[in-house]
Coordinates of C-alpha atoms and ligand atoms in Angstrom, one line a residue:
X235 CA 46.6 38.2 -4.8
X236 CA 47.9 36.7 -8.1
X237 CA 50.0 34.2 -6.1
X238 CA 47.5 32.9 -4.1
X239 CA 45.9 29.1 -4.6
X240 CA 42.1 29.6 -5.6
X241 CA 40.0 27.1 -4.0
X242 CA 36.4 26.5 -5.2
X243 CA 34.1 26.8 -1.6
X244 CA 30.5 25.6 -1.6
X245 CA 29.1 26.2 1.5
X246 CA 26.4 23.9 1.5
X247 CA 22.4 23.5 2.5
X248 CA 21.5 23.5 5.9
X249 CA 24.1 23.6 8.7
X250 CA 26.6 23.9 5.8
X251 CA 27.1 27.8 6.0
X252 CA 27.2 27.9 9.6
X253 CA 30.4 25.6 9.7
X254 CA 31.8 26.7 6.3
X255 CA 31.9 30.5 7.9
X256 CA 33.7 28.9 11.1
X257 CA 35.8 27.3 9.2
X258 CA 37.0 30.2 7.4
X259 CA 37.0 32.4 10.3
X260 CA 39.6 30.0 11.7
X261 CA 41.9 29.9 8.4
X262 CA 41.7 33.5 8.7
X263 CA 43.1 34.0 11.7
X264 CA 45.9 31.3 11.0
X265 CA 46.5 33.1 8.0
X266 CA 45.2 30.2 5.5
X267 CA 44.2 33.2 3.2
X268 CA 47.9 35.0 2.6
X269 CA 48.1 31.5 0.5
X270 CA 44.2 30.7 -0.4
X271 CA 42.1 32.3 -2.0
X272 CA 38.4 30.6 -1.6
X273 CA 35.9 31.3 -4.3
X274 CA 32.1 31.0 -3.8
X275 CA 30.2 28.6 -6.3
X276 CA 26.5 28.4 -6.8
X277 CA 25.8 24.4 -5.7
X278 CA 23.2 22.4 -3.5
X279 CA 19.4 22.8 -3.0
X280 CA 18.9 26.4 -4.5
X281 CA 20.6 25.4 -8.1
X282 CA 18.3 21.8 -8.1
X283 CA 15.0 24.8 -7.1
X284 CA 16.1 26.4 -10.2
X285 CA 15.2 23.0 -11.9
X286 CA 18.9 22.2 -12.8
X287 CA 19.0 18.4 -12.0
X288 CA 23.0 18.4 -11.8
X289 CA 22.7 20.9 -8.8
X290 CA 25.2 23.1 -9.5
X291 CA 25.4 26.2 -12.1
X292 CA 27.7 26.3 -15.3
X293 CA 30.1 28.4 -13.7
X294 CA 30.5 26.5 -10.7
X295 CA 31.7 23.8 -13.0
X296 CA 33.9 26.1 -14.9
X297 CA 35.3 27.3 -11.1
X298 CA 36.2 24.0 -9.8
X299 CA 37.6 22.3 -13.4
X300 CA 40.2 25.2 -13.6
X301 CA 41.2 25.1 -9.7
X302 CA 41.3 22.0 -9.5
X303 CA 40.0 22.2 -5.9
X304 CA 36.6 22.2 -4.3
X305 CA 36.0 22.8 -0.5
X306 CA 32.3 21.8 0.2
X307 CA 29.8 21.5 3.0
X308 CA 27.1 19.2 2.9
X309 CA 24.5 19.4 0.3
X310 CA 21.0 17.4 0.6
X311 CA 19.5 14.8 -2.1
X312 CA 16.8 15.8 -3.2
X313 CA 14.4 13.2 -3.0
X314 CA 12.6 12.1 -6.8
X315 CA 12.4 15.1 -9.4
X316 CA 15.6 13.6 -11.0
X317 CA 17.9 15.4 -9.0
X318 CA 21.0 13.0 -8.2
X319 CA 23.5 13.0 -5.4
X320 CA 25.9 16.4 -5.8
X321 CA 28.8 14.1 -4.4
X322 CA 28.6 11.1 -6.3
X323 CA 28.2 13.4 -9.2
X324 CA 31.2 15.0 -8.5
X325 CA 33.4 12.4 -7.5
X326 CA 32.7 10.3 -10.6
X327 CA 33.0 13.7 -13.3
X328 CA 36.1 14.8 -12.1
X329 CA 37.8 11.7 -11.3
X330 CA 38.6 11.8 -7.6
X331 CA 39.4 8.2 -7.7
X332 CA 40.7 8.1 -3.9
X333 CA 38.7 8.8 -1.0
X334 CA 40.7 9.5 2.1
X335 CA 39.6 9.3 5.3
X336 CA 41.5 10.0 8.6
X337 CA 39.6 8.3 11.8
X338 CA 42.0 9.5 15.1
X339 CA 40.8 9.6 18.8
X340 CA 40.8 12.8 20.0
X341 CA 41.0 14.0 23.4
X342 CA 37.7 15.2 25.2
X343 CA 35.5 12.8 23.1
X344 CA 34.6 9.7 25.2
X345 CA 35.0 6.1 23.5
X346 CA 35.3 2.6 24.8
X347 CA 38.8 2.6 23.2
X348 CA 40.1 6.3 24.7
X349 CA 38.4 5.1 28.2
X350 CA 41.1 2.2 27.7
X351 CA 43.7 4.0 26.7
X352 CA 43.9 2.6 23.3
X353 CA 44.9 5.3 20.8
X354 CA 43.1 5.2 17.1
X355 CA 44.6 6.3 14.3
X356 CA 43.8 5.1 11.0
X357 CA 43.4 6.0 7.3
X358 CA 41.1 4.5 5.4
X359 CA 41.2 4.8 1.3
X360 CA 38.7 3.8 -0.8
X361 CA 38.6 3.2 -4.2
X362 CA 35.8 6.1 -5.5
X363 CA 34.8 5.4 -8.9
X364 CA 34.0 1.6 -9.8
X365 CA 32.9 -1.3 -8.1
X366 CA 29.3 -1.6 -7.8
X367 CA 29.2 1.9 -7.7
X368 CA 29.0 2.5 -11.9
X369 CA 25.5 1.3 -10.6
X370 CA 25.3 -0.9 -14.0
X371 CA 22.1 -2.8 -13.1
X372 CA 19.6 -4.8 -15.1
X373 CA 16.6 -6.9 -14.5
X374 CA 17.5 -10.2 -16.5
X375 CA 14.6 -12.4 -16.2
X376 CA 11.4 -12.1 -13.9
X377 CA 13.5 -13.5 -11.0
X378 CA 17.0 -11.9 -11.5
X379 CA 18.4 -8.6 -11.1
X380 CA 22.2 -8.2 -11.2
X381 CA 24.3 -5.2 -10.4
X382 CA 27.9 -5.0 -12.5
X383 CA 31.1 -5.2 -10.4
X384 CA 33.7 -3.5 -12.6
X385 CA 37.2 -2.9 -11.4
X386 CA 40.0 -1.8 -13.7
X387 CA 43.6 -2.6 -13.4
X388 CA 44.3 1.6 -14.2
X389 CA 41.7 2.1 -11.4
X390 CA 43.6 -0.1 -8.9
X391 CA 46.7 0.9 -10.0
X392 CA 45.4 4.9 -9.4
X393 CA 44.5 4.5 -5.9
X394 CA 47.0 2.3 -5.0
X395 CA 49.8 4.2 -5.9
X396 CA 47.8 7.2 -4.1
X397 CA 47.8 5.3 -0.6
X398 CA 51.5 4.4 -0.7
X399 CA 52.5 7.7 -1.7
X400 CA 50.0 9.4 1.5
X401 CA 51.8 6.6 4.0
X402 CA 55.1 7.6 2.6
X403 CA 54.0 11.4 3.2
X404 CA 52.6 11.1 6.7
X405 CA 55.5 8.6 7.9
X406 CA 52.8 5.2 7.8
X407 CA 55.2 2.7 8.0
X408 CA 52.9 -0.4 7.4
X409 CA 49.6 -0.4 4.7
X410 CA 47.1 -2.5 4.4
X411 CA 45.0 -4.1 1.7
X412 CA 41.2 -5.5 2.4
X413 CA 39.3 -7.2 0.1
X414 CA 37.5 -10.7 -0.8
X415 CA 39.7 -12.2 -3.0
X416 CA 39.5 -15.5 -1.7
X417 CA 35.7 -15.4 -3.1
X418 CA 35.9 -13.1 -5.7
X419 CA 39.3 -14.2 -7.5
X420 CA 38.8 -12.0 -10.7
X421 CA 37.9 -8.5 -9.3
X422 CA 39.3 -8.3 -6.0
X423 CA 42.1 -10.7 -7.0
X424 CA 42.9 -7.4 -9.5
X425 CA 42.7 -5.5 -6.8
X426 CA 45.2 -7.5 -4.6
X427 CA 47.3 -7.9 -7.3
X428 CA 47.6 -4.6 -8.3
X429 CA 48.3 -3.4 -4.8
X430 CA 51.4 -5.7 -4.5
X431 CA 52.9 -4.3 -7.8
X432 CA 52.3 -1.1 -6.2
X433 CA 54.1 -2.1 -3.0
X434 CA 57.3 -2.4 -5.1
X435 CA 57.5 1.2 -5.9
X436 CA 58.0 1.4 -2.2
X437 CA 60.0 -1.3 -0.6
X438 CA 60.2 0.7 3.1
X439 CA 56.2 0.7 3.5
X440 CA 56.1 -3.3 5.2
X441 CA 52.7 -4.3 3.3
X442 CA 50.2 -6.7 4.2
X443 CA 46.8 -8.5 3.2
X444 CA 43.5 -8.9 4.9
X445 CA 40.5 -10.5 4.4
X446 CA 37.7 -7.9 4.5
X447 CA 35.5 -10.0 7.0
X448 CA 39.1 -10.5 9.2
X449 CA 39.4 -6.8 9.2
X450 CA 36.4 -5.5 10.5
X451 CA 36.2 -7.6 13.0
X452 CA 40.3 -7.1 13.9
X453 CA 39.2 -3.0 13.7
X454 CA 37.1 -3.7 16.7
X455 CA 39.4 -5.9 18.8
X456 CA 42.5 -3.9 17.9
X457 CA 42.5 -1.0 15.9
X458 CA 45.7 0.3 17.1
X459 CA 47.1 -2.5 15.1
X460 CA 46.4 -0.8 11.7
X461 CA 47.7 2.7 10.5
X462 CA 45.9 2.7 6.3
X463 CA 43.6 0.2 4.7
X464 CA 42.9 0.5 1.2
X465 CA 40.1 -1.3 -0.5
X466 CA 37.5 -1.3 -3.3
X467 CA 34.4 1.2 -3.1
X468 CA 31.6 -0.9 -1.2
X469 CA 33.7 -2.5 0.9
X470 CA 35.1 0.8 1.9
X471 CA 32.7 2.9 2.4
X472 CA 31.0 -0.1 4.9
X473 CA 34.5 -0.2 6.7
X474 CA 34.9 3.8 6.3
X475 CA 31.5 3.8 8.8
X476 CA 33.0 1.2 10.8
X477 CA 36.0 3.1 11.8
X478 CA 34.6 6.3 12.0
X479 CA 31.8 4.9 15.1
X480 CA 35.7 3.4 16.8
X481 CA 36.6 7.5 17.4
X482 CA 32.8 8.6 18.3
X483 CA 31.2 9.1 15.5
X484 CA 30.6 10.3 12.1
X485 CA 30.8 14.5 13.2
X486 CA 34.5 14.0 13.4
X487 CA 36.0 12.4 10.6
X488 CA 37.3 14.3 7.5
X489 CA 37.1 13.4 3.9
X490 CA 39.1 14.1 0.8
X491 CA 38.4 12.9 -2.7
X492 CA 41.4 13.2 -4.7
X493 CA 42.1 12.9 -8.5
X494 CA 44.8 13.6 -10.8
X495 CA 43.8 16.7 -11.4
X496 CA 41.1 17.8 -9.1
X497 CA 40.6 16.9 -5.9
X498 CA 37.4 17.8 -3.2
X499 CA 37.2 17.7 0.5
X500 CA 33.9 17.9 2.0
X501 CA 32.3 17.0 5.4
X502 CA 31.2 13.6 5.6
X503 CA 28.2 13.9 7.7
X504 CA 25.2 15.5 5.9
X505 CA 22.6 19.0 6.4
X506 CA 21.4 18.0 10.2
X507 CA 18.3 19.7 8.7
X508 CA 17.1 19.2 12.6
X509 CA 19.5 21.8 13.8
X510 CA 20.0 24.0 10.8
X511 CA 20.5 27.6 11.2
X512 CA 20.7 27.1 15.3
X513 CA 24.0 27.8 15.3
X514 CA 25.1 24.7 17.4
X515 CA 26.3 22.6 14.5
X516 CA 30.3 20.9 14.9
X517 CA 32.4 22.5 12.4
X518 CA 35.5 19.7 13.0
X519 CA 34.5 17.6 10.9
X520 CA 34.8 20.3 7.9
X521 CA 38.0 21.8 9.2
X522 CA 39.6 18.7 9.6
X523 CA 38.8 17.9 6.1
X524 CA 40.3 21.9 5.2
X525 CA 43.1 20.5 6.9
X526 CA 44.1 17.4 4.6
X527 CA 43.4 19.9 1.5
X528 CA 46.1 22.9 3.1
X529 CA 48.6 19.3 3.2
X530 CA 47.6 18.1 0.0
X531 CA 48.3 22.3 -1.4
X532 CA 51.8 21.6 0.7
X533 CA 50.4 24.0 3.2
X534 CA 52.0 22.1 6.4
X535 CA 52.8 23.8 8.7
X536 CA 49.7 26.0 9.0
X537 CA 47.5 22.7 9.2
X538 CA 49.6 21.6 12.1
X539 CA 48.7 24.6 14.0
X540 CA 45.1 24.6 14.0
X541 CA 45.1 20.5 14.3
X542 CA 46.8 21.1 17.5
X543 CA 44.7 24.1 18.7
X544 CA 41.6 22.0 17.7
X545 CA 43.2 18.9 19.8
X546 CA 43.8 21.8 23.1
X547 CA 40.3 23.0 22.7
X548 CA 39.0 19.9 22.9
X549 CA 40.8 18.4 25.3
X550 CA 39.2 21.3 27.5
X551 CA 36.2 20.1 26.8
X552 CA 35.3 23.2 24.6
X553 CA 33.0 21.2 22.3
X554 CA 29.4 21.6 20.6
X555 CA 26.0 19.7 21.5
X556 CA 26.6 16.7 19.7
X557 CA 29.1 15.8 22.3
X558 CA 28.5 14.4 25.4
X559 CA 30.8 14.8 28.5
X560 CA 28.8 16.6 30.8
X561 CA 30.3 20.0 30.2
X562 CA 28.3 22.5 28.7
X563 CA 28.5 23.1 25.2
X564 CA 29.1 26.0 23.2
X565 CA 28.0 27.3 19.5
X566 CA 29.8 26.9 16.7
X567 CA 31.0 30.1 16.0
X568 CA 31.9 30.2 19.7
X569 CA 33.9 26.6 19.6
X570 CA 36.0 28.1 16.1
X571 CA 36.3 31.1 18.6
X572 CA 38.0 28.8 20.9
X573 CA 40.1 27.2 18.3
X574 CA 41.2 30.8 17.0
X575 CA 42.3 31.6 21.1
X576 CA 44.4 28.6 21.3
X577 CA 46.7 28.8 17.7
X578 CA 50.0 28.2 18.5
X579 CA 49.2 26.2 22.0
X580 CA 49.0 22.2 21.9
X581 CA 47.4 19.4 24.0
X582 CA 49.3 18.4 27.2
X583 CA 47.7 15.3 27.7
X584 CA 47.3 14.0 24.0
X585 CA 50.3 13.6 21.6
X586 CA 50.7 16.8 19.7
X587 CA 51.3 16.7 15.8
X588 CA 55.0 18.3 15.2
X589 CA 55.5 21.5 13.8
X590 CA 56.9 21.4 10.4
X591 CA 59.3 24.3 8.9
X592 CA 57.2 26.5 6.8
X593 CA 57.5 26.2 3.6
X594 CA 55.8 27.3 -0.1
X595 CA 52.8 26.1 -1.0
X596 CA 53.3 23.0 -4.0
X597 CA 50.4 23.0 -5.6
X598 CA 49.2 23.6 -9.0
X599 CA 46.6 23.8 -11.0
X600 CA 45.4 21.4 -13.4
X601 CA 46.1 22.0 -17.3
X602 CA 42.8 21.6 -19.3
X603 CA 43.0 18.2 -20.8
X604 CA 41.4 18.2 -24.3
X605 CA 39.8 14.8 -24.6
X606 CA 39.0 12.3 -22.1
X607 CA 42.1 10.4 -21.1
X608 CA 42.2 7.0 -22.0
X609 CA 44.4 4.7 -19.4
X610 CA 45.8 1.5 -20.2
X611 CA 47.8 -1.1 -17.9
X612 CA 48.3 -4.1 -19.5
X613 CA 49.4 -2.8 -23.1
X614 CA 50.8 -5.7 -24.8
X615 CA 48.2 -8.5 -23.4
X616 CA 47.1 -10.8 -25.9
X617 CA 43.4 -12.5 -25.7
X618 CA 42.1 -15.2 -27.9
X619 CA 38.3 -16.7 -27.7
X620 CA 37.8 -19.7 -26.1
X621 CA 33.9 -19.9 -25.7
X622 CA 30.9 -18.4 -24.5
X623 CA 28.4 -18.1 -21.5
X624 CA 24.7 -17.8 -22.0
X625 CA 22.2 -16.7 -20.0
X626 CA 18.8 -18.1 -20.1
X627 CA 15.6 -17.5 -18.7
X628 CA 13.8 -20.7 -18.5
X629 CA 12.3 -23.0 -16.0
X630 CA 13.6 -26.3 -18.1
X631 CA 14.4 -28.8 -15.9
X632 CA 18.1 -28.9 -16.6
X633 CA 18.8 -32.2 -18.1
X634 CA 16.1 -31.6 -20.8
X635 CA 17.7 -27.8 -21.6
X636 CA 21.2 -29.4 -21.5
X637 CA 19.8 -32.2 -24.1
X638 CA 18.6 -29.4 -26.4
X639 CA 21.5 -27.2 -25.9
X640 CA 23.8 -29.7 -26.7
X641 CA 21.9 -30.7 -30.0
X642 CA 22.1 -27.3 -30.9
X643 CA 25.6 -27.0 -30.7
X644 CA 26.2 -30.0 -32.8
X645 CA 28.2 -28.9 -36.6
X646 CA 29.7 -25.5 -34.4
X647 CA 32.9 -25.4 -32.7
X648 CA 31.7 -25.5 -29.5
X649 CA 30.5 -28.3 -27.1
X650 CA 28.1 -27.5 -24.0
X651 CA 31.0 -28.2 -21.3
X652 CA 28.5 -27.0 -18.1
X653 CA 25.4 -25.5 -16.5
X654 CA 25.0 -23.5 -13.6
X655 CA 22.7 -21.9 -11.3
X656 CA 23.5 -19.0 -9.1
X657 CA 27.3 -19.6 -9.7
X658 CA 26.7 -23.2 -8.8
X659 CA 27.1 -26.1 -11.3
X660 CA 23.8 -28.2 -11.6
X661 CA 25.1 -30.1 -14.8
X662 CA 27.0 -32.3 -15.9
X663 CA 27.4 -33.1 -12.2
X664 CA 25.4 -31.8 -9.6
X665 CA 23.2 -32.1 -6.3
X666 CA 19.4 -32.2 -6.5
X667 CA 19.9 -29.8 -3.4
X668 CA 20.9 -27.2 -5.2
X669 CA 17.8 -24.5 -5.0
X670 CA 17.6 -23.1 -8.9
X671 CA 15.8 -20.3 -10.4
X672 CA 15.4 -18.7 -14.1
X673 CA 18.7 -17.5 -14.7
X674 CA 20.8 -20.3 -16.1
X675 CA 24.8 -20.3 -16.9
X676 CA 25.2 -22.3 -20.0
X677 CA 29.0 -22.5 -21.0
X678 CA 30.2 -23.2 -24.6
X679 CA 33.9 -24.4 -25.1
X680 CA 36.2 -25.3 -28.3
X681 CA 35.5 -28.6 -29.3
X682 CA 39.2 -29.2 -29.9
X683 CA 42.1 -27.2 -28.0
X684 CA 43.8 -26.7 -32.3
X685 CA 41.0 -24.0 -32.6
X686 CA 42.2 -21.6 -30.1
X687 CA 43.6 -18.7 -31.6
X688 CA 42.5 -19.6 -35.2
X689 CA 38.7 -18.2 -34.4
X690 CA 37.4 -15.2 -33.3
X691 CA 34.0 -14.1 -31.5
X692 CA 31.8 -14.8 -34.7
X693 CA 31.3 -18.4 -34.8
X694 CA 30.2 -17.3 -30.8
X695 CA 27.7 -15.3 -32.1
X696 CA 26.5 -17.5 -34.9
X697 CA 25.8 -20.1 -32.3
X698 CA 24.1 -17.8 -29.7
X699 CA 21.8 -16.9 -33.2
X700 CA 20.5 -20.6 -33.6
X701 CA 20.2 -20.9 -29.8
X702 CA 18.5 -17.7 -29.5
X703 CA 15.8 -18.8 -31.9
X704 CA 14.7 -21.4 -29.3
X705 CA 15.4 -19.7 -25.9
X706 CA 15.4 -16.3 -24.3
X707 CA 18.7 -15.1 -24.3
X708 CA 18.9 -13.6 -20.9
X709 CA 22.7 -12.2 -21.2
X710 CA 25.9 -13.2 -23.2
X711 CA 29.7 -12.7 -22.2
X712 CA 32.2 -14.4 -24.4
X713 CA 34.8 -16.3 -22.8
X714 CA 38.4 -15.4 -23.5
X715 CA 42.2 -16.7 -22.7
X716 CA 44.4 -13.4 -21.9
X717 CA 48.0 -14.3 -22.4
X718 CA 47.4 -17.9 -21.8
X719 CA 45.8 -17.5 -18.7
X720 CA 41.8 -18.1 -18.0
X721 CA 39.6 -14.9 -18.6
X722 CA 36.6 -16.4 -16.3
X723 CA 36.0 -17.9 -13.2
X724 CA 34.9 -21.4 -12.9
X725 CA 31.5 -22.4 -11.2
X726 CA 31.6 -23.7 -7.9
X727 CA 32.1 -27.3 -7.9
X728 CA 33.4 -27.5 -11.0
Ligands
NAI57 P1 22.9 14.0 8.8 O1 24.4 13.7 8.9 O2 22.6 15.3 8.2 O3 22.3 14.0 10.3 C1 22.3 12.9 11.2 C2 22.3 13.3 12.6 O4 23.6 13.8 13.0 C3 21.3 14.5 12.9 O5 20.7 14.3 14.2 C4 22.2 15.7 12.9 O6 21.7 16.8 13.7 C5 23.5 15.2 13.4 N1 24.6 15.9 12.8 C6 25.1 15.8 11.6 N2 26.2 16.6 11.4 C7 26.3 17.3 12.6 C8 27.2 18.3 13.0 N3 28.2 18.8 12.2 N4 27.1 18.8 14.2 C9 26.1 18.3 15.1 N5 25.3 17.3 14.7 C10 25.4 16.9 13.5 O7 22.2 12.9 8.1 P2 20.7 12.8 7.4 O8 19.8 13.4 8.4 O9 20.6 11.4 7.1 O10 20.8 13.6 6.1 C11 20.3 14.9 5.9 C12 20.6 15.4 4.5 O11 22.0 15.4 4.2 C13 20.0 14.5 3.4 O12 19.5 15.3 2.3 C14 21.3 13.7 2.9 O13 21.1 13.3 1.5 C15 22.4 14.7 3.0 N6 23.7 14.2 3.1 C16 24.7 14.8 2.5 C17 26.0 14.4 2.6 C18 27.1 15.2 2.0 O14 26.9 16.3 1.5 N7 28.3 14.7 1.9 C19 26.4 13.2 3.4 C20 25.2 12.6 4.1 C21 23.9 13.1 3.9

């Protein structure tokens, strides 16, 4: 008992049990549990009942921080009251900064790509934690509302290194990286970037970039064509969809969250609250997802055998409701049943997954960290201010606000060097096309290149004090050279 892996289990609201318990039944009977040892934590719809807006009890914390594992069903948002989304929650506290998803035809579900005998099999990782998903918004003027896209270079670098070292595990010979870099030169040019420094860790995995827009519709043409895509957050969760409709649906693709120190692997579909406690629910896309956590505890050879006995069931068209083939489905204790009957068989008509050696489980628990860690990539990098961006909220027409702005600038170190509008430049130069609204750029150089380096940010904030006294300051960023290199992006027709 001692020896064995504990793995936090939250079974989930609505159909959640029903699968969690055929889930289980079928590690049982491939003897998951002489390794695992699942616990049961209090999390979902009857902790937010209780009034506790986090959804999940104290000790259910405490479970999961010291396993370092959490195997979870579906949970439902509860809609107003405060309470938040469980997964986001968790994803973001414990640092699961990969999201792993595994999209593969399988045989007996119907698709216009199996009907043409084109086999799918990709893995898609997404970056979990930043993006536009810090959900840093703010109104800035009656017009405006921006949301904050942050990415970090340790971020990148986390769940870059994570993809290479899943190809490298599962034999992917070729990774991908999406992203919009050609529009976005800063964030997702961070991204890119770190991604090829990455790559050099692993000179046998042939790598390759790809233009977001390029990629989904390539996905559709010719999926077979791409084995793991990595991106940032938004753009991977739109593309996680994407390829998860190319194998039939949402019901059978798995997800893992992983982290440093913990990781979670959860169904991605939600409580079907229309078919809760019928007993017809699909459990695959839940095992599958208990599948990449017994490979990621080193449990191999186990995983294998159910994959493969879930891949022969299906392929007899053993299924649940939710797919349509004609045959008659069966429930879902019946179809995990079926999987149970068939351990140790494999699909004749489908490729099977080989049968590893067995070997020890190689996971182990994280070690209580005792303050927040604090990551760092570019240690030595040296930044000197250069200028500032305001943002105003006026309706000025712009040569008047660039007269006054420019007066007001006069005796500082700084010289009003452009305006723009919606990231396009309206002044010195500019089109009387361009369609404005409140939210004006105004940028602030040095005077004379000598001052670089010998100021800091206060004579920036000195002059954002007089200018403040005659506008609405609407934002302020201050602009800086990082080892000699630009800190900003330029409008667009600058
Ligand atoms: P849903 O995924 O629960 O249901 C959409 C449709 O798919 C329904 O017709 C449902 O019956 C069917 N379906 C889903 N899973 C199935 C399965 N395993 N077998 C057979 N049919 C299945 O999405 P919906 O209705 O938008 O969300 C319901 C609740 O679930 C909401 O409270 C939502 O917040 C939550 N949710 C939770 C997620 C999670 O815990 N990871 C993810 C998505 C939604």
């Amino acid at each position: 008992m001692g020896d064995k892996i504990r793995v936090a289990l939250a079974p989930g609201d609505g159909i959640g049990p029903e699968i969690s318990e055929a889930c289980l039944r079928v590690f049982e009977a491939a003897e998951v549990m002489d390794s695992v040892e699942f616990v049961p934590v209090e999390m979902g719809s009857a902790v937010f009942a209780k009034g506790d807006t986090r959804g999940m009890t104290d000790e259910a914390i405490e479970t999961i921080e010291e396993t370092g594992l959490l195997y979870k069903g579906p949970m439902g948002t509860p809609i107003g009251g405060g309470g938040k989304s469980i997964n986001v929650t968790l994803r973001k506290t414990f640092g699961t900064f990969a999201n792993l998803r595994h999209f593969q035809s399988l045989p007996g579900v119907d698709t216009v790509f199996t009907r043409a005998g084109v086999p799918v099999d990709i893995y898609v990782v997404r970056e979990n934690i930043e993006d536009t998903y810090g959900g840093i918004e703010h109104r800035l003027t009656p017009d405006v509302v921006e949301c904050k896209r942050l990415i970090s270079a340790p971020g990148c670098d986390q769940v870059h290194r994570f993809a290479f070292k899943t190809a490298q595990s599962l034999g992917i010979t070729k990774v991908h990286c999406a992203h919009k870099a050609n529009i976005m030169k800063m964030t997702d040019g961070m991204f890119l970037e770190r991604f090829h420094h990455a790559a050099k860790d692993h000179p046998l995995i042939e790598t390759q970039d790809v233009i977001i827009d390029a990629l989904c519709m390539n996905l559709v043409l010719r999926p077979q064509e791409y084995r793991m895509v990595v991106l940032p957050n938004l753009q991977g969760d739109i593309v996680s969809d994407l390829a998860a409709g190319l194998v039939g649906g949402l019901g059978f693709a798995p997800s893992a969250n992983i982290g440093d120190q913990i990781s979670i692997f959860e169904a991605v579909h939600g409580t079907a609250p229309d078919i809760a406690g019928k007993g017809i629910a699909n459990p695959t896309s839940l095992l599958l997802s208990g599948l990449i956590m017994l490979r990621h505890l080193g449990i191999f050879r186990r995983a294998v055998r159910i994959e493969n006995a879930l891949l022969a069931t299906l392929e007899e068209h053993i299924h649940t409701g939710d797919v349509k083939d004609g045959a008659e489905p069966v429930g879902t204790m019946a179809f995990a049943e079926a999987i149970i009957e068939r351990l140790g068989k494999s699909p004749t008509g489908f490729e099977a997954r080989r049968v590893p050696e067995e070997r020890s489980p190689t996971y182990t628990p994280p070690t209580r960290p005792t303050v927040n860690r604090l990551m760092r990539t570019f240690e030595t990098c040296k930044s000197m201010v250069c200028g500032c961006d305001m943002y105003i909220d006026t309706m000025l027409p712009v040569l008047d606000l660039a007269k006054r702005l420019e007066r007001l600038a006069e005796g500082t170190p700084f010289k009003l060097t452009m305006i723009s509008n919606r990231g396009t430049q309206v002044w010195p130069s500019g089109s009387p096309y361009t369609e404005i609204v409140d939210y004006f750029r105004v940028r602030f150089e040095l005077r004379d290149a000598a001052f670089l380096g010998a100021i800091g940010q206060m004579p920036t904030i000195h002059l954002l004090t007089k200018i403040a006294e005659k506008f609405e300051i609407a934002d302020f960023q201050l602009l800086k050279m990082y080892d000699g290199e630009r800190g900003f992006s330029l409008a667009q027709g600058q």
